[in-house]
Each structure stands twice: as C-alpha cells, then as structure tokens.
C-alpha cells in the first residue's frame, strides 16, 4: 500500500513535525479554553433562572442583571393574577449578604433568595422537600456547590453537626442543603423564606419585590398571556418570557461587561497563532523541497496536483494537532471545573466547531504557503 506523498513529506523531518503538532495543539487548547470559559460564563449566569418554576417573569425596567435588580411593587403581581390565563404569581426577593465562615469567622458575600414556602417557585426537588425547614425562623438552605471559602458547611451538615453562623450580623442556622453551583458573579447561594429574607435584610420592604414569577393555567397560550400582561401592567415593570429572561441575563454578560469579549478575543488569538505556526511549517517544507516540486512539474505533474499535496499536509497537520489538543482540553476542563465549580464541560457542538476552525486554520496557512510553490520553475531551479 503506497503512503501519500504529503505524509512522507511531513514525517521526513520528525522534529519539525512534532513542533508543528505542538503548536497546533496549543492553538486548539487555547480555543477550547476560551470558548469553554465563555460558555461557562453564560451557563453559570442562568443557573438560577433555569431553576425557577415559571412561564413568565416580571422585573423592574432598570434591572440590568440578576446581581443588579430594580425592585418593583408587589401590587403588580396582584394585577397580573387578574389577567386571564394566569394561574398564580409569586414574589421573589434577591440580594447579596455577608456570610460568616463558622470556622475562621471571616465574612464573604453570598447571594440570597427568599420566597414564600407556601408558593413553591423552584424546580429543584431538594429545595421543595425542605420547605418546612425554611419556614422556621432564621433558617436557611445552603448550596453545597458553593466555594470552599464559606467553610466546610456541606461536610459538617452531612456529618450530622449543627451549623449556626451569621448572615448580615444576624444569627442563622443551616437547615438543609441543595445543589445550584457558582457563576462568575455568585460564589455561593442561600435559599430561605420571604420572612427570613426580610429579617436578614432589615432595610428591605415586603411590598417591594425583585422578581415576579407568573405561572400559567393549563392550556393557556403563553404568547397571548404575555401580550395581555404587557397591556394590563404599567411601564414600571417588564414582562419577559422564560427564554427572554435568560437572554436578558446573557446579553448583560456579553455586551455590558468585557468578559464575554475577552474570551472571544482569546479564541481568535488562538486561531491566529495556529495559522502563523502552520504557515511557517508549510512554507519551510515547500522551500526545502522546491527542487523536488520543480522536478515533478518538469515530468508533467500539474500545479493542481502539487497544490493538493500541500493542502493534504495542511489537513494532516490539523488532524494531528487537534487530537492531542482535544484530549488535553478534556483534562483541563475537569481540573478547572473542580477548582472553580463553574459549569465547564465539553460540548460536542463546540468540539465540532473547533475542529472545523482547526482545519480552516491549516487550510488558510496552506493557501498562503503555496504562493512559493507556484513560483517553482524547473528552468530557473536547474539552470
């Protein structure tokens, strides 16, 4: 079985081949990490949004993100319940408090969510099974996936120990655990009742809520009910569908902060670096074998055939560089997820996109490098 000429050319200089594979692998890893971090940014930002049991969401018109909500009157929820097709409307209170590590006594900001336990608002089975617990005064549920700076809360609670600490200088007891996870803005989360929330945030008024969750009656048309709510409610509240609410959060991180842009720029830089590396390798290979290419042209091989050899080399380089880059990226994803608790995981679509970018990167490099090949004139080289 004859080996392709492109493969024989690449493997003739094995050190050069290893350098090329390492460079392409580095570019692949950089693109995987940057696009992975960008996806984790968006996925982490809407974890709480996805956990709410609601069809339509009410927010203040000046709200910019989950971490920067504008309160609005709870009366808007009562008005919403009068709209046909609405089965219920529940208030949710959101805010950052100061959580005291029970071991080190250091305080750290933590995100708190308060709601009426009589009106379950979560799709989280763990939370719904512990509603009786948060009805007790000064009792909270703690996210076991919070960062370790809050202390070994989950381990101590699982071990049967009573955990008493402080939130906003008020004594609280951890009455249960649930699983939510962190994001780029939230390192830990507490869930409690609306009454407990208002005790922890004494400056807050019960009549002002941060989020309204609207549940529709069976058979109701979500788009029609949303339109009716927008017509019935004044301009001091926005009415968003579930997808619009999640897009609202993602748009904030993508457009109003530099983080999303930085990750996209990092991926672009990986693409550019890889293109330059492959170009240098292919150009050097073509230059070193220019006499051989000229000989092939002299005995009748066309430019198209020779160009095909260079592009085959480019494709082989993309394949050889992508495989180790993909494998190393999997390990780095696991390592980063364990260290940061961010929702960082390999996505098949992302893997396919980066493979296509790797092939494109090498193809562009080949297209630039073949300019040298076109100038291979047998008469000049053997003169």
Tab-separated table of C-alpha atoms in Angstrom:
chain	number	residue	atom	x	y	z
A	1	UNK	CA	0.000	0.000	0.000
A	2	UNK	CA	1.529	3.329	-1.075
A	3	UNK	CA	1.720	6.092	1.530
A	4	UNK	CA	0.527	9.543	0.421
A	5	UNK	CA	3.293	11.909	-0.643
A	6	UNK	CA	2.040	14.506	1.847
A	7	UNK	CA	2.510	12.080	4.757
A	8	UNK	CA	6.006	11.118	3.594
A	9	UNK	CA	6.929	14.797	3.363
A	10	UNK	CA	5.704	15.525	6.882
A	11	UNK	CA	7.340	12.532	8.539
A	12	UNK	CA	10.693	13.058	6.819
A	13	UNK	CA	11.545	15.828	9.324
A	14	UNK	CA	10.095	14.389	12.534
A	15	UNK	CA	11.336	17.142	14.825
A	16	UNK	CA	9.685	19.728	12.605
A	17	UNK	CA	6.505	17.642	12.612
A	18	UNK	CA	6.471	17.444	16.420
A	19	UNK	CA	6.969	21.196	16.674
A	20	UNK	CA	4.075	21.760	14.268
A	21	UNK	CA	1.783	19.369	16.143
A	22	UNK	CA	2.684	21.027	19.444
A	23	UNK	CA	1.975	24.481	18.041
A	24	UNK	CA	-1.370	23.462	16.547
A	25	UNK	CA	-2.273	21.588	19.732
A	26	UNK	CA	-1.531	24.728	21.759
A	27	UNK	CA	-3.801	26.781	19.489
A	28	UNK	CA	-6.549	24.141	19.817
A	29	UNK	CA	-6.244	24.129	23.621
A	30	UNK	CA	-6.398	27.925	23.705
A	31	UNK	CA	-9.564	27.959	21.606
A	32	UNK	CA	-11.164	25.207	23.699
A	33	UNK	CA	-10.396	27.001	26.957
A	34	UNK	CA	-11.522	30.434	25.812
A	35	UNK	CA	-14.771	29.226	24.228
A	36	UNK	CA	-15.340	26.873	27.173
A	37	UNK	CA	-14.944	29.711	29.665
A	38	UNK	CA	-17.303	31.827	27.576
A	39	UNK	CA	-19.934	29.069	27.590
A	40	UNK	CA	-19.438	28.585	31.349
A	41	UNK	CA	-19.968	32.317	31.802
A	42	UNK	CA	-23.385	32.163	30.136
A	43	UNK	CA	-24.438	28.777	31.551
A	44	UNK	CA	-23.484	29.782	35.090
A	45	UNK	CA	-25.232	33.123	34.773
A	46	UNK	CA	-28.628	31.490	34.075
A	47	UNK	CA	-28.453	28.573	36.522
A	48	UNK	CA	-30.875	30.257	38.895
A	49	UNK	CA	-33.129	31.398	36.057
A	50	UNK	CA	-33.429	27.829	34.773
A	51	UNK	CA	-34.311	26.524	38.231
A	52	UNK	CA	-37.413	28.727	38.637
A	53	UNK	CA	-40.835	27.178	38.066
A	54	UNK	CA	-42.454	29.896	35.982
A	55	UNK	CA	-43.616	30.651	32.449
A	56	UNK	CA	-43.384	34.455	32.522
A	57	UNK	CA	-41.123	36.723	34.562
A	58	UNK	CA	-41.723	40.256	35.835
A	59	UNK	CA	-38.730	42.507	36.524
A	60	UNK	CA	-38.106	46.195	37.136
A	61	UNK	CA	-37.412	48.243	33.978
A	62	UNK	CA	-33.993	49.363	35.255
A	63	UNK	CA	-32.834	45.866	36.157
A	64	UNK	CA	-29.629	45.014	34.313
A	65	UNK	CA	-28.817	41.500	35.579
A	66	UNK	CA	-29.549	39.040	38.371
A	67	UNK	CA	-26.945	40.743	40.541
A	68	UNK	CA	-28.370	44.198	39.859
A	69	UNK	CA	-32.154	44.066	40.070
A	70	UNK	CA	-34.527	47.001	40.498
A	71	UNK	CA	-37.353	46.335	42.944
A	72	UNK	CA	-40.968	46.958	41.975
A	73	UNK	CA	-44.288	46.987	43.782
A	74	UNK	CA	-45.795	43.647	44.754
A	75	UNK	CA	-49.135	45.061	43.673
A	76	UNK	CA	-48.103	44.308	40.094
A	77	UNK	CA	-48.317	40.597	40.944
A	78	UNK	CA	-51.867	41.011	42.198
A	79	UNK	CA	-52.728	42.821	38.981
A	80	UNK	CA	-51.106	40.044	36.958
A	81	UNK	CA	-53.261	37.425	38.662
A	82	UNK	CA	-56.354	39.170	37.291
A	83	UNK	CA	-55.238	38.555	33.701
A	84	UNK	CA	-56.975	35.557	32.037
A	85	UNK	CA	-54.716	32.532	31.746
A	86	UNK	CA	-52.619	33.338	34.832
A	87	UNK	CA	-52.759	30.616	37.487
A	88	UNK	CA	-50.505	32.324	40.036
A	89	UNK	CA	-47.859	34.983	40.597
A	90	UNK	CA	-45.188	34.645	43.279
A	91	UNK	CA	-42.770	37.265	44.612
A	92	UNK	CA	-39.044	36.534	44.911
A	93	UNK	CA	-36.511	38.549	46.872
A	94	UNK	CA	-32.866	38.654	45.792
A	95	UNK	CA	-29.783	40.176	47.356
A	96	UNK	CA	-26.181	39.829	48.464
A	97	UNK	CA	-25.484	39.333	52.149
A	98	UNK	CA	-22.386	38.871	54.286
A	99	UNK	CA	-21.893	35.232	55.308
A	100	UNK	CA	-19.610	34.442	58.238
A	101	UNK	CA	-17.418	31.368	57.934
A	102	UNK	CA	-18.176	29.467	61.171
A	103	UNK	CA	-14.576	28.212	61.412
A	104	UNK	CA	-12.495	31.272	60.519
A	105	UNK	CA	-15.083	33.981	61.330
A	106	UNK	CA	-14.214	35.690	58.059
A	107	UNK	CA	-17.125	37.178	56.112
A	108	UNK	CA	-17.744	36.794	52.413
A	109	UNK	CA	-20.504	37.959	50.103
A	110	UNK	CA	-23.188	35.368	49.385
A	111	UNK	CA	-26.287	35.511	47.217
A	112	UNK	CA	-29.615	35.032	48.979
A	113	UNK	CA	-33.018	34.112	47.548
A	114	UNK	CA	-36.233	34.492	49.508
A	115	UNK	CA	-39.739	33.307	48.611
A	116	UNK	CA	-42.995	32.236	50.213
A	117	UNK	CA	-42.694	28.500	51.042
A	118	UNK	CA	-46.440	28.224	50.565
A	119	UNK	CA	-45.908	29.007	46.885
A	120	UNK	CA	-43.016	26.807	45.701
A	121	UNK	CA	-41.077	28.595	42.968
A	122	UNK	CA	-38.255	26.126	42.269
A	123	UNK	CA	-37.881	23.123	40.019
A	124	UNK	CA	-35.285	21.804	42.461
A	125	UNK	CA	-36.591	18.724	44.245
A	126	UNK	CA	-34.112	19.180	47.091
A	127	UNK	CA	-35.495	22.621	47.850
A	128	UNK	CA	-39.144	21.594	47.575
A	129	UNK	CA	-38.593	18.714	50.027
A	130	UNK	CA	-37.194	21.114	52.619
A	131	UNK	CA	-39.829	23.841	52.575
A	132	UNK	CA	-40.839	23.027	56.153
A	133	UNK	CA	-37.291	23.727	57.263
A	134	UNK	CA	-37.075	27.258	55.898
A	135	UNK	CA	-40.424	28.111	57.463
A	136	UNK	CA	-38.595	28.080	60.788
A	137	UNK	CA	-37.258	31.455	61.905
A	138	UNK	CA	-33.694	32.295	60.889
A	139	UNK	CA	-33.182	29.060	58.954
A	140	UNK	CA	-31.568	28.842	55.537
A	141	UNK	CA	-30.645	26.233	52.931
A	142	UNK	CA	-27.009	26.266	51.802
A	143	UNK	CA	-25.738	25.451	48.307
A	144	UNK	CA	-23.333	22.539	48.718
A	145	UNK	CA	-21.679	23.596	45.429
A	146	UNK	CA	-20.630	26.950	46.869
A	147	UNK	CA	-16.956	27.808	47.022
A	148	UNK	CA	-14.835	26.498	49.881
A	149	UNK	CA	-14.212	29.988	51.314
A	150	UNK	CA	-17.537	29.743	53.139
A	151	UNK	CA	-16.217	26.840	55.187
A	152	UNK	CA	-16.971	23.087	55.211
A	153	UNK	CA	-20.696	23.695	55.581
A	154	UNK	CA	-21.857	20.755	53.477
A	155	UNK	CA	-19.423	18.301	55.065
A	156	UNK	CA	-20.362	19.329	58.597
A	157	UNK	CA	-24.089	19.224	57.883
A	158	UNK	CA	-23.818	15.820	56.186
A	159	UNK	CA	-21.859	14.623	59.220
A	160	UNK	CA	-24.812	15.439	61.459
A	161	UNK	CA	-23.363	18.563	63.048
A	162	UNK	CA	-25.497	21.606	63.782
A	163	UNK	CA	-24.312	24.678	61.875
A	164	UNK	CA	-25.012	28.102	63.320
A	165	UNK	CA	-23.422	31.183	61.780
A	166	UNK	CA	-24.303	34.748	60.828
A	167	UNK	CA	-25.640	36.463	57.733
A	168	UNK	CA	-25.557	40.260	57.801
A	169	UNK	CA	-24.643	40.005	61.515
A	170	UNK	CA	-27.828	38.058	62.250
A	171	UNK	CA	-27.627	34.577	63.717
A	172	UNK	CA	-28.899	31.866	61.353
A	173	UNK	CA	-28.991	28.090	61.272
A	174	UNK	CA	-28.315	25.948	58.201
A	175	UNK	CA	-31.358	23.702	57.949
A	176	UNK	CA	-30.510	21.816	54.759
A	177	UNK	CA	-28.503	21.611	51.573
A	178	UNK	CA	-29.255	21.911	47.869
A	179	UNK	CA	-27.270	21.955	44.619
A	180	UNK	CA	-27.022	25.076	42.458
A	181	UNK	CA	-23.412	25.953	41.644
A	182	UNK	CA	-21.343	29.065	41.135
A	183	UNK	CA	-21.020	31.614	38.362
A	184	UNK	CA	-18.659	34.461	37.550
A	185	UNK	CA	-20.718	36.751	39.816
A	186	UNK	CA	-22.028	34.382	42.502
A	187	UNK	CA	-19.710	32.266	44.657
A	188	UNK	CA	-22.406	30.794	46.869
A	189	UNK	CA	-26.173	30.816	47.367
A	190	UNK	CA	-28.621	30.677	50.260
A	191	UNK	CA	-32.341	29.966	49.933
A	192	UNK	CA	-34.804	30.880	52.656
A	193	UNK	CA	-38.361	32.042	53.239
A	194	UNK	CA	-39.509	35.546	52.417
A	195	UNK	CA	-39.921	36.347	56.120
A	196	UNK	CA	-36.421	35.152	56.944
A	197	UNK	CA	-35.036	37.096	53.990
A	198	UNK	CA	-36.628	40.302	55.248
A	199	UNK	CA	-35.186	39.645	58.717
A	200	UNK	CA	-31.710	39.281	57.214
A	201	UNK	CA	-32.124	42.369	55.038
A	202	UNK	CA	-33.787	44.703	57.503
A	203	UNK	CA	-33.710	47.662	55.149
A	204	UNK	CA	-35.891	45.877	52.603
A	205	UNK	CA	-39.662	46.310	52.412
A	206	UNK	CA	-42.005	43.377	51.927
A	207	UNK	CA	-44.041	45.394	49.449
A	208	UNK	CA	-41.098	45.736	47.067
A	209	UNK	CA	-40.004	42.574	45.255
A	210	UNK	CA	-37.115	41.886	42.888
A	211	UNK	CA	-38.693	39.273	40.669
A	212	UNK	CA	-42.194	38.086	39.885
A	213	UNK	CA	-42.816	34.521	38.750
A	214	UNK	CA	-46.001	34.014	36.753
A	215	UNK	CA	-47.393	30.511	36.256
A	216	UNK	CA	-49.952	29.913	33.532
A	217	UNK	CA	-53.130	27.892	33.712
A	218	UNK	CA	-53.157	24.603	31.763
A	219	UNK	CA	-53.909	25.236	28.098
A	220	UNK	CA	-53.154	28.960	28.246
A	221	UNK	CA	-51.300	30.481	25.301
A	222	UNK	CA	-48.004	31.893	26.695
A	223	UNK	CA	-47.613	34.497	23.952
A	224	UNK	CA	-51.180	35.741	24.334
A	225	UNK	CA	-50.934	35.911	28.124
A	226	UNK	CA	-47.627	37.762	27.846
A	227	UNK	CA	-49.207	40.292	25.486
A	228	UNK	CA	-52.186	40.711	27.839
A	229	UNK	CA	-49.843	41.241	30.803
A	230	UNK	CA	-47.910	43.907	28.934
A	231	UNK	CA	-51.178	45.662	28.130
A	232	UNK	CA	-52.530	45.372	31.678
A	233	UNK	CA	-49.429	46.356	33.659
A	234	UNK	CA	-47.902	49.861	33.788
A	235	UNK	CA	-44.459	50.764	32.480
A	236	UNK	CA	-42.760	50.278	35.869
A	237	UNK	CA	-42.446	46.540	35.195
A	238	UNK	CA	-41.148	44.463	32.272
A	239	UNK	CA	-42.840	41.255	31.153
A	240	UNK	CA	-40.479	38.599	29.800
A	241	UNK	CA	-40.946	35.055	28.604
A	242	UNK	CA	-38.719	32.368	30.057
A	243	UNK	CA	-36.293	32.497	27.111
A	244	UNK	CA	-36.305	36.295	27.064
A	245	UNK	CA	-35.415	36.351	30.749
A	246	UNK	CA	-32.449	34.036	30.197
A	247	UNK	CA	-31.341	36.026	27.135
A	248	UNK	CA	-31.634	39.192	29.213
A	249	UNK	CA	-29.015	37.809	31.605
A	250	UNK	CA	-26.719	36.504	28.874
A	251	UNK	CA	-26.864	39.795	26.975
A	252	UNK	CA	-25.689	41.619	30.079
A	253	UNK	CA	-22.571	39.485	30.372
A	254	UNK	CA	-21.959	39.505	26.637
A	255	UNK	CA	-22.484	43.200	25.933
A	256	UNK	CA	-22.311	45.164	29.184
A	257	UNK	CA	-19.165	43.557	30.578
A	258	UNK	CA	-15.786	42.942	28.905
A	259	UNK	CA	-15.661	39.284	29.983
A	260	UNK	CA	-17.506	37.782	27.022
A	261	UNK	CA	-15.469	39.898	24.590
A	262	UNK	CA	-12.184	38.882	26.233
A	263	UNK	CA	-12.954	35.177	25.904
A	264	UNK	CA	-13.975	35.586	22.256
A	265	UNK	CA	-10.775	37.566	21.602
A	266	UNK	CA	-8.707	34.836	23.263
A	267	UNK	CA	-10.204	32.226	20.936
A	268	UNK	CA	-9.483	34.449	17.931
A	269	UNK	CA	-5.878	34.870	19.067
A	270	UNK	CA	-5.539	31.088	19.303
A	271	UNK	CA	-6.754	30.814	15.712
A	272	UNK	CA	-4.264	33.450	14.535
A	273	UNK	CA	-1.346	31.899	16.434
A	274	UNK	CA	-2.127	28.484	14.971
A	275	UNK	CA	-2.374	29.910	11.462
A	276	UNK	CA	1.063	31.530	11.774
A	277	UNK	CA	2.646	28.346	13.135
A	278	UNK	CA	1.241	26.145	10.374
A	279	UNK	CA	2.211	28.687	7.722
A	280	UNK	CA	5.803	28.709	8.923
A	281	UNK	CA	5.963	24.916	8.859
A	282	UNK	CA	4.400	24.552	5.403
A	283	UNK	CA	6.386	27.408	3.878
A	284	UNK	CA	9.626	25.939	5.175
A	285	UNK	CA	8.640	22.498	3.886
A	286	UNK	CA	7.826	23.853	0.436
A	287	UNK	CA	11.061	25.844	0.327
A	288	UNK	CA	13.169	22.856	1.380
A	289	UNK	CA	11.612	20.658	-1.306
A	290	UNK	CA	11.312	23.247	-4.041
A	291	UNK	CA	13.718	21.321	-6.293
A	292	UNK	CA	11.674	18.141	-5.900
A	293	UNK	CA	8.457	20.024	-6.697
A	294	UNK	CA	10.139	21.531	-9.769
A	295	UNK	CA	11.189	18.071	-10.890
A	296	UNK	CA	7.622	16.825	-10.588
A	297	UNK	CA	6.433	19.782	-12.655
A	298	UNK	CA	9.131	19.033	-15.260
A	299	UNK	CA	7.944	15.453	-15.734
A	300	UNK	CA	4.334	16.504	-16.176
A	301	UNK	CA	2.662	16.918	-12.794
A	302	UNK	CA	0.342	19.913	-12.753
A	303	UNK	CA	0.248	22.765	-10.307
A	304	UNK	CA	-3.108	21.429	-9.133
A	305	UNK	CA	-1.544	18.130	-8.083
A	306	UNK	CA	1.268	19.843	-6.215
A	307	UNK	CA	-1.105	22.243	-4.531
A	308	UNK	CA	-3.156	19.221	-3.479
A	309	UNK	CA	-0.070	17.760	-1.783
A	310	UNK	CA	0.387	20.936	0.276
A	311	UNK	CA	-3.273	21.038	1.276
A	312	UNK	CA	-3.115	17.358	2.241
A	313	UNK	CA	-0.210	18.239	4.512
A	314	UNK	CA	-2.302	21.042	5.999
A	315	UNK	CA	-5.207	18.672	6.692
A	316	UNK	CA	-2.929	16.038	8.234
A	317	UNK	CA	-1.398	18.693	10.485
A	318	UNK	CA	-4.857	19.847	11.576
A	319	UNK	CA	-5.830	16.279	12.458
A	320	UNK	CA	-2.563	15.507	14.271
A	321	UNK	CA	-2.766	18.758	16.234
A	322	UNK	CA	-6.461	18.552	17.099
A	323	UNK	CA	-6.384	15.076	18.686
A	324	UNK	CA	-3.884	15.832	21.495
A	325	UNK	CA	-5.320	19.338	21.901
A	326	UNK	CA	-8.792	17.873	22.410
A	327	UNK	CA	-7.533	15.271	24.901
A	328	UNK	CA	-5.594	17.817	26.957
A	329	UNK	CA	-8.565	20.188	26.909
A	330	UNK	CA	-10.767	17.487	28.438
A	331	UNK	CA	-8.338	17.193	31.335
A	332	UNK	CA	-8.103	20.961	31.764
A	333	UNK	CA	-11.898	21.219	31.757
A	334	UNK	CA	-12.109	18.699	34.601
A	335	UNK	CA	-9.326	20.431	36.504
A	336	UNK	CA	-10.876	23.866	36.119
A	337	UNK	CA	-14.371	22.639	36.981
A	338	UNK	CA	-13.087	21.097	40.204
A	339	UNK	CA	-11.175	24.248	41.159
A	340	UNK	CA	-13.840	26.832	40.282
A	341	UNK	CA	-17.126	24.848	40.411
A	342	UNK	CA	-18.112	26.521	37.128
A	343	UNK	CA	-20.322	24.582	34.664
A	344	UNK	CA	-17.411	23.814	32.364
A	345	UNK	CA	-17.920	20.716	30.222
A	346	UNK	CA	-17.056	19.527	26.747
A	347	UNK	CA	-19.846	20.180	24.294
A	348	UNK	CA	-19.988	18.112	21.064
A	349	UNK	CA	-21.007	21.166	19.055
A	350	UNK	CA	-18.083	23.165	20.449
A	351	UNK	CA	-15.706	20.298	19.628
A	352	UNK	CA	-17.029	20.173	16.049
A	353	UNK	CA	-16.701	23.944	15.637
A	354	UNK	CA	-13.126	23.987	16.912
A	355	UNK	CA	-12.192	21.048	14.681
A	356	UNK	CA	-13.616	22.944	11.709
A	357	UNK	CA	-11.676	26.051	12.784
A	358	UNK	CA	-8.513	23.947	13.053
A	359	UNK	CA	-8.977	22.615	9.529
A	360	UNK	CA	-9.726	26.143	8.286
A	361	UNK	CA	-6.674	27.469	10.118
A	362	UNK	CA	-4.409	24.944	8.412
A	363	UNK	CA	-6.104	25.421	5.032
A	364	UNK	CA	-5.532	29.194	5.193
A	365	UNK	CA	-1.911	28.596	6.084
A	366	UNK	CA	-1.588	26.221	3.138
A	367	UNK	CA	-3.198	28.734	0.795
A	368	UNK	CA	-0.601	31.324	1.776
A	369	UNK	CA	2.318	28.894	1.639
A	370	UNK	CA	1.527	27.631	-1.880
A	371	UNK	CA	2.438	31.012	-3.347
A	372	UNK	CA	6.025	29.849	-3.047
A	373	UNK	CA	5.175	26.617	-4.858
A	374	UNK	CA	3.611	28.406	-7.822
A	375	UNK	CA	6.929	30.123	-8.453
A	376	UNK	CA	8.781	26.798	-8.794
A	377	UNK	CA	10.133	26.995	-12.383
A	378	UNK	CA	12.241	23.966	-13.380
A	379	UNK	CA	14.231	26.043	-15.869
A	380	UNK	CA	15.302	28.523	-13.186
A	381	UNK	CA	15.990	25.997	-10.418
A	382	UNK	CA	18.171	23.677	-12.545
A	383	UNK	CA	19.856	26.428	-14.537
